[in-house]
Short mmCIF file of C-alpha atoms in Angstrom, two decimals:
data_model
loop_
_atom_site.label_atom_id
_atom_site.label_comp_id
_atom_site.label_asym_id
_atom_site.label_seq_id
_atom_site.Cartn_x
_atom_site.Cartn_y
_atom_site.Cartn_z
CA UNK L 294 145.78 -104.50 86.58
CA UNK L 295 144.80 -102.75 89.82
CA UNK L 296 145.03 -98.98 90.18
CA UNK L 297 148.13 -99.30 92.41
CA UNK L 298 150.11 -101.01 89.61
CA UNK L 299 151.32 -99.98 86.20
CA UNK L 300 152.15 -102.07 83.20
CA UNK L 301 154.45 -101.05 80.36
CA UNK L 302 156.29 -102.63 77.46
CA UNK L 303 160.03 -102.31 77.01
CA UNK L 304 161.62 -103.35 73.74
CA UNK L 305 164.52 -105.16 75.42
CA UNK L 306 162.86 -106.50 78.57
CA UNK L 307 159.47 -107.52 77.11
CA UNK L 308 156.23 -106.98 79.02
CA UNK L 309 156.77 -105.94 82.65
CA UNK L 310 154.58 -104.90 85.58
CA UNK L 311 155.58 -103.07 88.76
CA UNK L 312 154.21 -100.79 91.50
CA UNK L 313 153.18 -97.32 90.36
CA UNK L 314 154.76 -95.71 93.43
CA UNK L 315 158.34 -94.54 93.87
CA UNK L 316 159.72 -95.77 97.22
CA UNK L 317 161.40 -92.39 97.78
CA UNK L 318 158.48 -89.91 97.88
CA UNK L 319 155.57 -91.94 96.50
CA UNK L 320 155.45 -90.31 93.06
CA UNK L 321 153.72 -92.08 90.16
CA UNK L 322 156.13 -94.04 87.97
CA UNK L 323 153.63 -94.24 85.10
CA UNK L 324 155.08 -91.03 83.64
CA UNK L 325 158.68 -92.08 84.22
CA UNK L 326 161.28 -92.72 81.53
CA UNK L 327 162.15 -96.31 80.49
CA UNK L 328 165.80 -96.89 79.62
CA UNK L 329 168.07 -99.95 79.57
CA UNK L 330 165.71 -102.12 81.61
CA UNK L 331 165.14 -99.41 84.23
CA UNK L 332 162.35 -96.97 85.00
CA UNK L 333 163.27 -93.49 86.22
CA UNK L 334 161.06 -91.55 88.65
CA UNK L 335 159.97 -88.23 87.08
CA UNK L 336 160.32 -86.39 90.42
CA UNK L 337 163.80 -86.98 91.82
CA UNK L 338 165.35 -89.36 89.29
CA UNK L 339 165.43 -92.60 91.30
CA UNK L 340 165.96 -95.56 88.96
CA UNK L 341 164.59 -99.08 89.51
CA UNK L 342 165.17 -102.36 87.68
CA UNK L 343 161.88 -103.29 85.97
CA UNK L 344 162.51 -107.02 86.48
CA UNK L 345 163.70 -107.16 90.09
CA UNK L 346 162.57 -103.78 91.46
CA UNK L 347 166.04 -103.08 92.87
CA UNK L 348 167.29 -99.49 93.21
CA UNK L 349 169.86 -98.68 90.54
CA UNK L 350 170.41 -94.94 91.05
CA UNK L 351 169.04 -91.83 92.72
CA UNK L 352 167.98 -90.94 96.25
CA UNK L 353 165.64 -93.94 96.67
CA UNK L 354 166.85 -96.51 99.24
CA UNK L 355 164.13 -99.14 98.95
CA UNK L 356 163.17 -101.11 95.85
CA UNK L 357 159.73 -101.44 94.30
CA UNK L 358 157.49 -104.49 93.94
CA UNK L 359 157.56 -106.22 90.56
CA UNK L 360 155.04 -108.77 89.30
CA UNK L 361 155.17 -111.85 87.13
CA UNK L 362 153.63 -111.22 83.71
CA UNK L 363 152.11 -113.89 81.51
CA UNK L 364 151.35 -113.14 77.86
CA UNK L 365 148.33 -114.89 76.34
CA UNK L 366 146.15 -114.61 73.25
CA UNK L 367 148.86 -113.65 70.76
CA UNK L 368 147.66 -116.15 68.13
CA UNK L 369 144.06 -115.00 68.53
CA UNK L 370 145.14 -111.38 68.07
CA UNK L 371 147.10 -112.31 64.95
CA UNK L 372 144.03 -114.15 63.62
CA UNK L 373 141.76 -111.17 64.29
CA UNK L 374 144.32 -108.87 62.69
CA UNK L 375 144.40 -111.01 59.53
CA UNK L 376 140.58 -111.09 59.33
CA UNK L 377 140.45 -107.32 59.82
CA UNK L 378 143.05 -106.73 57.12
CA UNK L 379 141.22 -108.93 54.58
CA UNK L 380 137.87 -107.29 55.40
CA UNK L 381 139.29 -103.78 55.10
CA UNK L 382 141.06 -104.63 51.84
CA UNK L 383 138.31 -106.46 49.93
CA UNK L 384 134.92 -105.90 51.57
CA UNK L 385 134.64 -102.65 53.52
CA UNK L 386 134.19 -99.25 51.89
CA UNK L 387 136.51 -96.54 53.17
CA UNK L 388 136.04 -93.62 50.83
CA UNK L 389 133.49 -91.06 51.92
CA UNK L 390 132.29 -89.76 49.55
CA UNK L 391 132.76 -92.75 47.24
CA UNK L 392 134.06 -92.62 43.69
CA UNK L 393 130.64 -91.40 42.49
CA UNK L 394 130.54 -88.54 44.99
CA UNK L 395 127.91 -90.10 47.22
CA UNK L 396 128.23 -89.62 50.97
CA UNK L 397 127.64 -92.52 53.37
CA UNK L 398 125.80 -91.28 56.50
CA UNK L 399 126.69 -92.82 59.83
CA UNK L 400 124.56 -93.33 62.95
CA UNK L 401 124.51 -90.25 65.17
CA UNK L 402 123.09 -90.13 68.67
CA UNK L 403 122.90 -86.84 70.55
CA UNK L 404 120.64 -88.17 73.30
CA UNK L 405 121.82 -87.27 76.79
CA UNK L 406 120.13 -87.36 80.16
CA UNK L 407 119.32 -83.66 80.86
CA UNK L 408 119.59 -84.32 84.61
CA UNK L 409 123.28 -85.27 84.35
CA UNK L 410 125.91 -82.55 84.58
CA UNK L 411 128.35 -82.43 81.67
CA UNK L 412 130.90 -80.69 83.88
CA UNK L 413 130.62 -83.53 86.40
CA UNK L 414 131.37 -86.07 83.64
CA UNK L 415 134.29 -83.99 82.35
CA UNK L 416 135.66 -83.52 85.86
CA UNK L 417 135.59 -87.24 86.58
CA UNK L 418 137.14 -88.13 83.23
CA UNK L 419 140.04 -85.68 83.66
CA UNK L 420 140.74 -85.84 87.39
CA UNK L 421 139.89 -89.37 88.52
CA UNK L 422 143.25 -90.57 87.20
CA UNK L 423 145.09 -88.10 89.46
CA UNK L 424 143.61 -89.44 92.71
CA UNK L 425 146.17 -92.22 93.34
CA UNK L 426 149.13 -89.90 92.68
CA UNK L 427 148.05 -87.55 95.51
CA UNK L 428 147.24 -90.32 97.98
CA UNK L 429 143.46 -90.14 97.46
CA UNK L 430 142.81 -93.88 97.47
CA UNK L 431 139.46 -95.70 97.59
CA UNK L 432 139.44 -95.87 101.40
CA UNK L 433 140.03 -92.12 101.74
CA UNK L 434 137.38 -91.38 99.10
CA UNK L 435 134.82 -93.52 100.96
CA UNK L 436 135.58 -91.67 104.20
CA UNK L 437 135.19 -88.30 102.47
CA UNK L 438 131.91 -89.39 100.84
CA UNK L 439 130.61 -90.62 104.21
CA UNK L 440 131.49 -87.30 105.86
CA UNK L 441 129.87 -85.32 103.02
CA UNK L 442 126.70 -87.43 103.32
CA UNK L 443 126.56 -86.82 107.10
CA UNK L 444 127.03 -83.06 106.69
CA UNK L 445 124.39 -82.98 103.92
CA UNK L 446 121.86 -84.70 106.20
CA UNK L 447 122.64 -82.22 108.99
CA UNK L 448 122.23 -79.25 106.64
CA UNK L 449 118.93 -80.68 105.39
CA UNK L 450 117.65 -81.00 108.97
CA UNK L 451 118.67 -77.40 109.74
CA UNK L 452 116.96 -76.17 106.57
CA UNK L 453 113.76 -77.94 107.62
CA UNK L 454 113.63 -76.00 110.92
CA UNK L 455 111.00 -73.25 110.55
CA UNK L 456 113.24 -70.40 111.77
CA UNK L 457 115.84 -71.23 109.09
CA UNK L 458 113.55 -72.42 106.33
CA UNK L 459 112.72 -69.98 103.55
CA UNK L 460 109.40 -70.46 101.82
CA UNK L 461 109.23 -70.78 98.08
CA UNK L 462 106.89 -68.44 96.15
CA UNK L 463 104.36 -71.27 95.85
CA UNK L 464 104.50 -71.95 99.59
CA UNK L 465 104.12 -68.23 100.34
CA UNK L 466 101.07 -68.02 98.05
CA UNK L 467 99.52 -71.09 99.71
CA UNK L 468 100.07 -69.62 103.18
CA UNK L 469 98.55 -66.26 102.13
CA UNK L 470 95.54 -68.07 100.68
CA UNK L 471 95.09 -70.10 103.86
CA UNK L 472 95.39 -66.95 105.97
CA UNK L 473 92.76 -65.13 103.86
CA UNK L 474 90.43 -68.13 104.10
CA UNK L 475 90.74 -68.25 107.89
CA UNK L 476 90.08 -64.49 108.07
CA UNK L 477 86.99 -64.89 105.88
CA UNK L 478 85.70 -67.75 108.03
CA UNK L 479 86.29 -65.73 111.19
CA UNK L 480 84.40 -62.71 109.76
CA UNK L 481 81.50 -64.95 108.70
CA UNK L 482 81.39 -66.52 112.17
CA UNK L 483 81.37 -63.06 113.79
CA UNK L 484 78.57 -61.86 111.48
CA UNK L 485 76.51 -64.95 112.32
CA UNK L 486 76.97 -64.32 116.05
CA UNK L 487 75.91 -60.66 115.67
CA UNK L 488 72.87 -61.70 113.62
CA UNK L 489 71.91 -64.23 116.27
CA UNK L 490 72.28 -61.62 119.03
CA UNK L 491 70.14 -59.12 117.06
CA UNK L 492 67.43 -61.73 116.51
CA UNK L 493 67.46 -62.67 120.18
CA UNK L 494 67.25 -59.01 121.22
CA UNK L 495 64.36 -58.40 118.80
CA UNK L 496 62.55 -61.41 120.25
CA UNK L 497 63.03 -60.10 123.79
CA UNK L 498 61.67 -56.66 122.80
CA UNK L 499 58.69 -58.31 121.11
CA UNK L 500 57.96 -60.40 124.18
CA UNK L 501 58.19 -57.34 126.46
CA UNK L 502 55.82 -55.37 124.24
CA UNK L 503 53.35 -58.26 124.19
CA UNK L 504 53.52 -58.57 127.97
CA UNK L 505 53.03 -54.83 128.40
CA UNK L 506 50.06 -54.82 126.05
CA UNK L 507 48.50 -57.70 127.98
CA UNK L 508 48.92 -55.89 131.28
CA UNK L 509 47.39 -52.70 129.82
CA UNK L 510 44.39 -54.66 128.59
CA UNK L 511 43.83 -56.19 132.02
CA UNK L 512 43.93 -52.78 133.66
CA UNK L 513 41.36 -51.42 131.20
CA UNK L 514 39.12 -54.39 131.89
CA UNK L 515 39.24 -53.84 135.65
#
């Protein structure tokens, strides 16, 4: 059955299927009362025939859609039921512990993906069934998911802008290290320049002294 339908069994009418929406205010009929071949809306009491969908009582003016139901597999179910009964009666052990006091351990699996949220699973299990009753159909859900995805992308882009982005401790440490390295390189470059200037100046002084000594020697010779 689709989510927009409900199927129920009535002792007098057999197996029936009809829309899970009251034509009056759109309430879910799944929680309604079955009586005398009619289903009663739990909100305002509108009653509908479960075979024809016609309004029988209450404020509802329009009937509901009913569906043809075909029952299959009854013999197979009876066969499986007989096999199960024989197996449970003659072959399968039920007592735990058994008559001797021995316990029979069963397989236990506690493995769970640590990345999955248990609350998310619980939320979906409890609340997904309420979506149709409040008009939150698949189309609306897809639109909401699309909007959420668009907003998430926009927020991510904004967070990546430098004026909004906050560095993590690791990023801060990396930036400080890079800054210190650049400062060290700059100081080393400055020291090398000063050393080169000092060497050049010393060379100039040496050349001047040599020139002066040569001139003095010439004068003494003359």
